[in-house]
Amino acid sequence: MIAKPCGSLAVQLLICCTLMLVFADPVAPAPAPAPAPTTRSFRWDVEYIMWAPDCQQSVMIGINGKFPGPTITANAGDRISVEVTNSLHTEGLVIHWHGIKQIGTPWADGTASISQCPINPGETFTYEFVADKPGTFFYHGHFGMQRAAGLYGSLIVNGTDEQKEPFADEYDGELNMLLSDWYHENVYAQAAGLDGKDKHWQWVGEPQTLLINGRGQFDCSLGINRDRRACDRRKTDAFCKEEDKSERCELIRRSECGPFCEASQCAPVVFDVQPGKTYRVRIASTTSLSALNVQVQGHKLTVVEADGNFVAPFDVDDIDIYSGESYSVLLKTDQRQLPYWISVGVRGRKPKTLNALAILNYTNSKSGWPAGVPPATPAWDNVTRSKEFTYKIKARAGTVRPPEAVDRRIVMLNTQNWVKGHIKWAINHVTLSLPATPYLGAYYYGIEAIAFDATAESPDTYDQSYDIEKPPDAQAPEAQSPTAVSDRVYRITHGTVVDVVLQNANALEKGVSESHPWHLHGHDFWVLGYGDGLYNHDRDSKALDTESPPLRNTVVLFPHGWTVLRFVADNPGVWAFHCHIEPHLHMGMGVIFAEGMEKLRELNVPREAMMCGQATKAVVPLAPAMAPSPPSP
Amino acid sequence: MIAKPCGSLAVQLLICCTLMLVFADPVAPAPAPAPAPTTRSFRWDVEYIMWAPDCQQSVMIGINGKFPGPTITANAGDRISVEVTNSLHTEGLVIHWHGIKQIGTPWADGTASISQCPINPGETFTYEFVADKPGTFFYHGHFGMQRAAGLYGSLIVNGTDEQKEPFADEYDGELNMLLSDWYHENVYAQAAGLDGKDKHWQWVGEPQTLLINGRGQFDCSLGINRDRRACDRRKTDAFCKEEDKSERCELIRRSECGPFCEASQCAPVVFDVQPGKTYRVRIASTTSLSALNVQVQGHKLTVVEADGNFVAPFDVDDIDIYSGESYSVLLKTDQRQLPYWISVGVRGRKPKTLNALAILNYTNSKSGWPAGVPPATPAWDNVTRSKEFTYKIKARAGTVRPPEAVDRRIVMLNTQNWVKGHIKWAINHVTLSLPATPYLGAYYYGIEAIAFDATAESPDTYDQSYDIEKPPDAQAPEAQSPTAVSDRVYRITHGTVVDVVLQNANALEKGVSESHPWHLHGHDFWVLGYGDGLYNHDRDSKALDTESPPLRNTVVLFPHGWTVLRFVADNPGVWAFHCHIEPHLHMGMGVIFAEGMEKLRELNVPREAMMCGQATKAVVPLAPAMAPSPPSP
């Protein structure tokens, strides 16, 4: 970061502009062969902070006083230990390590109601798990809508001699971009709107700002027809209230260069690069809602990694990325030594949010703002283009193939429904409602019967007469297939090979079907294929790709289409499988796999992670002497 | 309530005005002699709701879908059972029954970290306790700043034949007013500001609106120079966003009479009264910050009850009421049959908040808005006037007198301090930080050593060389009496007679000392006296009133002054004693009395209320068969 405050705007505009930016971490060389696995320990204090991610001050969840949370970097095989202290005042919290399989440590998956109790205010819990493979990952809150409140950060696992990435020798340095979206309405109000009954239901709408590494500029386009002075002034006013005499605001006022000074929390990110090199750009998305498109002005991108798995390299001008996904792309700095726009825009929903911009800055370039108009996002409703990108993703040669024999096929119809006056998302007419007792604890203590609805399993299919092209209320009367609110699960025996057919359908509004990025915990899965309309097993299963299907942990289900994936139930634990759109999950769009519970006794589940809800009834005091004795007569 | 929508404003203004109001519950006759004690059971679902208490939509904590929570009415001696389900998504909650002594049921006092674990999301906890005496009480959240988020309501205990109120035959009907203040900034941001370090510390400021029974009108004076049409229009716009097509908003638009229609959540309260009668007006304050003054245009008030205790009746034009206090006043409807203003304004702090207004409406009056200007609040900084009112409060003849022999005297110096970059309030240089494990559970399970700092007790006094007229940083070097952040307690043996001397001091700002309403849980105490400056035991103890000191559960400590109170430690439990100003408590302004812990074994403490924090380590699984066995070799 540049510490020198900007000078008078009138005099030093050009010079200042080079300083009005926050430089990303210096270019790191490709990692040297790593030493033997080690334990990487971190101490995090999670608390509310006042922050201005898009130049508007908001209350956010910060880690160690900052947003976004610190980047964790480890080598494949390392043990990661994060001691999390909850300094929120009234809220529990958990942290999910998105993309980490948690082999043998299912209680460290960080999913409230599923893998553990929320860490209560004032309590400390230590997540300990192995970074099982190299890749681009991230972490985030997984309780209520705390991810949307800002509880997230990057988790990068480097390759090693034992687990060498096939493209390891093809790049000279790395850049990291964690993408997110930001709402000015707090998540409590967002949730209350989504919980609203009948006409009081209120959708969260489009985000106010897109963020790159936690930075954006609300309602202020840096790129197109930019009037930086007005933009800065507006932002300064918003960012620093008149009565705020803090050092930061005084600095902004003195420097007259607005929030894009180094002192600001919303200055655009600058990635410094050297010419004539190849960079690995890690891109991950933890958006609450938005599907994104990422472009780098004047540069091609070669996709090499998806969700920590190696894909057959292919070149593109831009990539689509859905919430929950990550990619690595290789970028050659083979252009003139100038600054270039990195542009991130919304896809799939009619955008009301300005593109987020960062800067790729060649060393020795005549510094300043990039020339020209930042790359525009492809037409938001061009689904064909999105499919073309997605269909290109294939496993790199050498990737393990899926088993051929399938033990169980679960077809999951995705519908949007009115349920007792509330709008919910449902899978096979069941909308997920999480219990107070974590499933993992319920199985561990043998109290399934009192902890959740264990009398029935989630259904493996749906009534095939359902017409996916019609809104639900145009189907047979709701009474014939009423949507249930339930915390029931799928029980999956250890070793089962499972195929999941995600079947999209029409939403409540006629002619509307949405994209859903489905994310599976505890596993990667093979993406065997996608298609439009209704999945027909006899016809469509023949066209599935079992030769080079990519491994992913998140996959998109396109509007009115289907997606088929396969995984092996080789990791005992209770795993969520859900749409990664935060409000959709809040509205019940997920299922639970209770996998290999018959092997649970081989796991050393920490009691303190399970001591809530009904589990408190499954224990007795250690010091019975302290139990009450009746008063003496 | 009046269901008929208002007609066209232009045509029917006068008629409409009579309807643009929300009528309070009909006048209830004085309660008939009550039957034998019974159990009154309630089921509450606590969740976030979107509500517009002051015509501005906010997210609030509601009970059973409404704000404020339902009024509980019981008879003295009744058992009250409230089954509370926490439907907040990520927050724990507790509910404190303010003024109920919880004799024998200290775990039902509803204080997080003190009397119980927070009820986690999705969990249900049943509060069961006896309404031990008649009086005007209320309930509210006691975890973080949830009270300020709207979690409160009235709790009214009627007299019975066994516990007859001495003024029971002197009134014909009752009115109930629960007063509060409301901030537009959510409590997470308020808390984050208060937690801020160094120059990032941010005070909550004055509330936006005062509420009477949960209703107010932001930035819109109904009384003075009122332009109802503009006021209504402004509020309608604010209340119903353009895109909001809800029935409520459509009704407001149709009726053209703005948010003060019956359909609105912010319509002023109308108390209907009959002429020639006497009414008992119950007034309680659960404000976050504001000290208030209450007046009824053209009517005298006779004070008869304070905090559920009988006071020697005295007549006043208005009453002061601090957060945590309650009063009953008798009001004779002896004026002309007109509507009158009830006016509530801020005292003790320079007001930036408009007075709250309600209407006392004589039956058969020519309905419409009251004539004239609503009563103005006395000068905010006239502390002498406040003291005059407070000093008038004496016990009614027949009230039990305090024991004469005092076993323990605790002097509590109230200071505002910088503590490691944070602004805190401290008592004898200790600022309260609550533990994750409730004290009651820690004692019950014998795990004090790991649950909180049990190595030392809170100090019974302070260095008498401290100059209460100077700011703390003008004292001897901080190193000589550094302020500690601690969760330590006062241990009080059962049966001890305790005197507490609250000693006020200068705050951080020169020449400033604030009023603090101190509230004690589990007890009433006798208020033996008040004085200005430094309490001098030899001189001042002689002037204390042990003949007719009023019993209270909340007492004000005036700026730069002292207050002496006495209580008997006859109720085993862990009880908070704290400033009832929500941000002051958040900043550490409280102490903990662990009282009669040696008798704890006589109490039947429910385990599920204590199973959090370190207590989870004090139990073993009930089903050891489920505990993990090592994997077979």
XYZ file of C-alpha atoms in Angstrom, chain A residues 205-600:
396
model
C -33.440 -7.619 -4.955
C -30.172 -7.078 -6.778
C -27.039 -6.246 -4.775
C -25.963 -2.629 -4.514
C -22.327 -3.330 -5.320
C -20.020 -6.056 -6.594
C -16.799 -6.443 -4.629
C -13.351 -7.637 -5.704
C -11.338 -8.690 -2.660
C -13.915 -6.866 -0.555
C -13.719 -3.556 -2.410
C -16.219 -1.826 -4.646
C -17.612 1.602 -5.376
C -21.344 1.985 -4.903
C -23.148 3.808 -7.646
C -19.898 5.157 -8.999
C -18.514 3.938 -12.260
C -14.788 4.342 -12.418
C -14.726 3.391 -16.024
C -17.427 4.801 -18.213
C -17.848 8.578 -18.519
C -16.202 8.853 -15.213
C -16.239 12.060 -13.254
C -13.875 11.132 -10.515
C -14.122 14.409 -8.708
C -17.895 14.273 -8.347
C -17.705 10.595 -7.647
C -15.088 11.137 -4.977
C -16.936 13.988 -3.372
C -20.136 12.012 -3.222
C -18.349 9.095 -1.703
C -16.415 11.175 0.769
C -19.624 12.671 2.031
C -21.237 9.293 2.358
C -18.213 7.633 3.806
C -17.295 10.215 6.383
C -20.192 11.814 8.163
C -19.663 15.442 8.993
C -19.267 14.772 12.679
C -16.753 12.011 12.091
C -13.421 13.512 13.070
C -11.556 10.237 12.835
C -8.051 10.198 11.469
C -9.217 8.349 8.412
C -11.833 10.917 7.525
C -9.545 13.793 8.250
C -7.003 12.242 5.911
C -9.613 11.874 3.203
C -10.673 15.497 3.668
C -7.106 16.768 3.677
C -6.151 14.826 0.608
C -9.244 15.897 -1.293
C -9.043 12.741 -3.288
C -11.959 10.964 -1.762
C -12.284 7.417 -0.691
C -9.944 6.089 -3.346
C -6.979 7.143 -1.294
C -4.965 4.534 0.430
C -6.753 5.440 3.634
C -10.019 4.245 2.203
C -11.544 0.798 2.515
C -13.115 0.941 -0.933
C -10.194 1.845 -3.171
C -10.018 -0.365 -6.268
C -7.553 -3.244 -6.193
C -4.469 -2.957 -8.389
C -2.701 -6.125 -9.466
C 0.891 -5.355 -10.352
C 2.382 -7.572 -13.037
C 5.609 -7.724 -14.946
C 5.570 -7.856 -18.729
C 6.327 -11.037 -20.618
C 5.251 -13.366 -17.862
C 2.446 -15.817 -17.247
C 0.239 -15.380 -14.207
C -2.122 -17.757 -12.526
C -5.219 -15.768 -11.647
C -7.258 -17.438 -8.948
C -10.908 -16.422 -9.110
C -13.514 -17.545 -6.599
C -17.068 -16.332 -6.054
C -18.871 -16.210 -2.730
C -21.676 -13.950 -3.920
C -24.963 -13.979 -2.102
C -26.918 -13.954 -5.339
C -25.137 -12.867 -8.489
C -23.709 -15.028 -11.235
C -20.711 -13.152 -12.588
C -18.607 -12.740 -15.673
C -14.935 -11.815 -15.430
C -12.852 -10.221 -18.165
C -9.417 -8.692 -18.383
C -9.201 -5.945 -20.974
C -7.066 -7.038 -23.922
C -6.035 -10.406 -22.470
C -7.003 -13.997 -23.147
C -7.527 -16.427 -20.295
C -6.637 -20.131 -20.238
C -8.803 -22.098 -17.810
C -6.769 -24.759 -15.964
C -8.477 -25.343 -12.594
C -12.058 -25.562 -11.409
C -12.936 -26.009 -7.691
C -9.479 -27.457 -6.981
C -9.636 -29.911 -9.864
C -7.591 -29.878 -13.039
C -9.442 -29.246 -16.245
C -8.339 -29.725 -19.845
C -6.985 -26.252 -20.646
C -9.064 -24.061 -22.945
C -8.821 -20.428 -23.966
C -11.562 -17.861 -23.466
C -12.055 -14.099 -23.559
C -13.932 -14.197 -20.277
C -15.290 -16.640 -17.742
C -18.662 -17.104 -16.121
C -18.536 -17.923 -12.439
C -21.405 -18.866 -10.156
C -21.515 -18.497 -6.404
C -19.596 -21.344 -4.841
C -17.296 -21.918 -7.814
C -13.624 -21.212 -8.242
C -11.280 -21.192 -11.225
C -7.660 -20.671 -12.016
C -6.882 -19.081 -15.351
C -3.470 -18.451 -16.881
C -2.913 -14.963 -18.224
C 0.069 -13.913 -20.351
C 1.270 -10.341 -19.881
C 1.969 -10.030 -23.574
C 0.364 -6.638 -24.195
C 1.692 -3.052 -24.164
C 2.944 -1.894 -20.783
C -0.193 -0.112 -19.654
C -2.811 -0.477 -16.992
C -5.837 -2.570 -18.007
C -9.331 -2.935 -16.624
C -10.447 -6.079 -14.905
C -14.209 -5.999 -15.192
C -16.760 -8.103 -13.304
C -20.448 -7.941 -14.170
C -23.726 -9.719 -13.484
C -25.078 -12.555 -15.637
C -28.352 -14.437 -15.632
C -30.426 -11.764 -13.886
C -31.257 -8.368 -15.319
C -28.371 -6.359 -13.875
C -29.088 -3.343 -11.715
C -25.585 -3.347 -10.324
C -22.623 -1.580 -11.900
C -19.636 -3.673 -12.938
C -16.881 -4.019 -10.378
C -13.496 -2.848 -11.615
C -9.933 -3.629 -10.659
C -6.719 -2.795 -12.448
C -4.067 -5.015 -13.974
C -1.027 -2.779 -13.868
C 2.128 -3.559 -15.846
C 5.285 -2.582 -14.005
C 6.891 0.452 -15.562
C 3.636 1.372 -17.258
C 2.875 5.057 -17.361
C 0.735 4.699 -14.336
C -2.736 6.192 -14.173
C -6.157 4.849 -14.988
C -6.576 2.336 -17.776
C -7.524 3.759 -21.138
C -10.766 3.000 -22.898
C -14.018 1.579 -21.749
C -13.879 -1.413 -19.414
C -15.037 -4.637 -21.070
C -18.814 -4.936 -21.014
C -20.448 -8.037 -19.584
C -22.115 -10.290 -22.177
C -25.892 -9.868 -22.487
C -27.301 -10.999 -19.161
C -29.959 -13.220 -20.713
C -27.706 -14.965 -23.240
C -27.961 -18.360 -21.569
C -26.600 -20.105 -24.639
C -23.305 -18.321 -24.156
C -23.207 -19.395 -20.493
C -23.849 -22.986 -21.456
C -21.115 -22.872 -24.092
C -18.597 -21.858 -21.456
C -19.785 -24.403 -18.941
C -19.915 -27.272 -21.415
C -16.261 -26.636 -22.339
C -15.103 -27.675 -18.893
C -13.712 -31.204 -19.066
C -11.370 -33.154 -16.840
C -7.694 -32.895 -17.583
C -6.153 -36.118 -18.811
C -5.178 -38.228 -15.832
C -8.154 -37.257 -13.690
C -9.688 -40.234 -11.971
C -12.804 -41.497 -13.767
C -16.114 -42.223 -12.082
C -17.095 -45.787 -11.247
C -19.395 -47.238 -13.869
C -21.809 -49.070 -11.627
C -24.322 -46.820 -9.929
C -25.973 -48.012 -6.729
C -28.544 -45.294 -6.238
C -30.069 -42.633 -8.418
C -31.714 -39.638 -6.783
C -33.738 -37.348 -8.986
C -34.228 -33.910 -7.467
C -36.978 -31.688 -8.789
C -36.267 -28.031 -8.026
C -39.449 -26.031 -7.513
C -40.508 -22.715 -6.071
C -43.697 -23.001 -4.050
C -46.132 -21.216 -1.846
C -46.073 -23.078 1.463
C -48.613 -21.889 4.023
C -48.334 -18.324 2.831
C -44.545 -18.350 2.492
C -42.476 -18.628 -0.684
C -40.070 -21.551 -0.461
C -37.785 -23.544 -2.696
C -38.344 -27.283 -2.531
C -36.645 -30.475 -3.663
C -39.133 -33.181 -4.568
C -41.737 -31.122 -2.704
C -39.710 -30.949 0.504
C -38.322 -27.614 1.660
C -35.405 -27.788 4.070
C -35.813 -26.486 7.598
C -32.771 -27.088 9.785
C -33.076 -28.471 13.328
C -31.659 -27.001 16.547
C -29.587 -30.130 17.177
C -26.838 -30.816 14.641
C -27.509 -34.007 12.711
C -23.984 -35.242 13.329
C -24.506 -34.944 17.089
C -27.935 -36.534 16.846
C -26.478 -39.621 15.165
C -23.482 -39.658 17.469
C -25.634 -39.671 20.596
C -28.313 -41.891 19.084
C -31.031 -39.300 19.555
C -32.256 -38.992 15.969
C -35.803 -39.633 17.142
C -35.959 -36.467 19.239
C -33.588 -34.322 17.194
C -35.286 -34.283 13.788
C -37.867 -36.058 11.676
C -36.188 -39.442 11.359
C -39.467 -41.234 10.655
C -39.150 -40.723 6.914
C -36.345 -40.196 4.431
C -36.209 -37.482 1.833
C -37.732 -38.792 -1.402
C -35.489 -40.201 -4.147
C -37.769 -38.984 -6.902
C -40.934 -37.052 -7.670
C -44.214 -37.670 -9.437
C -43.137 -37.854 -13.081
C -46.421 -36.337 -14.209
C -45.166 -32.979 -12.934
C -44.869 -30.534 -15.831
C -41.587 -28.648 -15.439
C -42.652 -26.052 -17.993
C -45.620 -24.883 -15.931
C -45.699 -22.891 -12.702
C -46.454 -25.085 -9.693
C -49.923 -23.662 -9.207
C -50.834 -24.663 -12.756
C -50.094 -28.297 -11.883
C -52.472 -30.791 -10.376
C -53.992 -29.437 -7.168
C -51.419 -28.719 -4.499
C -53.225 -31.167 -2.227
C -51.993 -33.987 -4.442
C -48.350 -33.139 -3.862
C -48.232 -30.674 -0.991
C -44.855 -29.211 -0.209
C -43.592 -30.229 3.220
C -41.318 -28.193 5.458
C -39.026 -30.796 6.961
C -35.613 -31.533 8.440
C -35.521 -35.112 7.176
C -32.412 -36.439 5.448
C -31.129 -38.861 2.825
C -29.326 -41.734 4.527
C -26.551 -43.092 2.352
C -24.657 -46.262 3.158
C -20.888 -46.034 3.117
C -19.472 -46.923 -0.280
C -22.631 -46.235 -2.264
C -22.134 -44.781 -5.745
C -24.781 -42.088 -6.081
C -26.076 -40.362 -9.163
C -27.993 -37.148 -8.638
C -30.175 -35.785 -11.397
C -30.937 -32.142 -10.701
C -34.101 -31.291 -12.573
C -35.010 -27.637 -12.927
C -38.593 -26.463 -13.371
C -40.626 -23.366 -13.843
C -40.728 -20.993 -10.867
C -43.905 -19.379 -9.563
C -43.849 -16.799 -12.308
C -44.944 -18.049 -15.709
C -42.096 -18.595 -18.151
C -39.408 -18.094 -15.505
C -36.812 -20.624 -14.425
C -33.630 -19.617 -12.620
C -30.047 -20.866 -12.593
C -28.980 -22.544 -9.359
C -25.372 -23.330 -8.441
C -25.559 -26.530 -6.386
C -22.737 -27.123 -3.927
C -21.912 -30.426 -2.235
C -20.059 -30.605 1.064
C -17.559 -33.347 1.863
C -17.029 -34.383 -1.744
C -16.094 -33.572 -5.253
C -18.481 -35.043 -7.802
C -18.185 -35.818 -11.492
C -20.390 -33.688 -13.709
C -21.685 -36.221 -16.202
C -23.795 -33.919 -18.275
C -26.311 -31.162 -18.765
C -29.410 -30.862 -20.893
C -32.485 -28.823 -21.597
C -36.025 -29.712 -20.607
C -37.032 -32.870 -18.798
C -34.367 -35.471 -18.112
C -35.289 -38.762 -19.747
C -33.126 -41.499 -18.334
C -33.516 -43.910 -21.226
C -32.597 -41.265 -23.738
C -30.282 -38.934 -21.853
C -28.211 -41.332 -19.784
C -26.578 -42.647 -22.952
C -25.176 -39.224 -23.741
C -23.613 -38.717 -20.326
C -19.844 -38.326 -20.294
C -18.082 -40.900 -18.163
C -14.782 -40.556 -20.031
C -13.672 -37.068 -19.093
C -16.297 -35.596 -16.789
C -14.881 -32.747 -14.720
C -14.680 -33.044 -10.977
C -16.336 -30.118 -9.166
C -17.864 -29.287 -5.809
C -20.329 -26.832 -7.330
C -22.310 -27.186 -10.522
C -24.860 -25.020 -12.222
C -28.389 -26.136 -13.000
C -29.552 -24.114 -15.982
C -33.097 -22.744 -16.367
C -35.626 -25.394 -17.402
C -32.754 -27.868 -17.690
C -31.055 -30.733 -15.905
C -27.616 -31.629 -14.619
C -26.374 -35.092 -13.701
C -23.559 -35.698 -11.255
C -22.024 -38.741 -9.568
C -20.188 -39.193 -6.310
C -18.925 -42.030 -4.149
C -20.088 -42.047 -0.543
C -16.610 -42.660 0.843
C -16.512 -39.929 3.510
C -18.657 -40.566 6.589
C -20.320 -37.374 7.759
C -23.469 -35.337 7.444
C -23.156 -33.204 4.347
C -25.263 -30.420 2.966
C -26.040 -30.283 -0.735
C -27.666 -26.991 -1.573
C -28.109 -24.057 -3.863
C -25.273 -21.654 -3.036
C -27.456 -18.585 -3.505
C -27.818 -17.347 0.077
C -31.504 -16.341 -0.063
C -32.394 -19.549 -1.907
C -30.798 -21.656 0.822
C -32.616 -19.489 3.372
C -35.838 -20.367 1.543
C -35.156 -24.076 1.952
C -33.263 -25.004 -1.226
C -31.091 -27.807 0.033
C -30.954 -31.408 1.168
C -28.926 -33.329 3.735
C -26.899 -36.481 3.100
C -26.304 -38.510 6.256
C -23.529 -40.619 4.857
C -21.847 -43.654 6.372
C -23.460 -43.126 9.770
C -22.827 -46.800 10.446
C -19.125 -45.904 10.647
C -19.627 -42.959 12.961
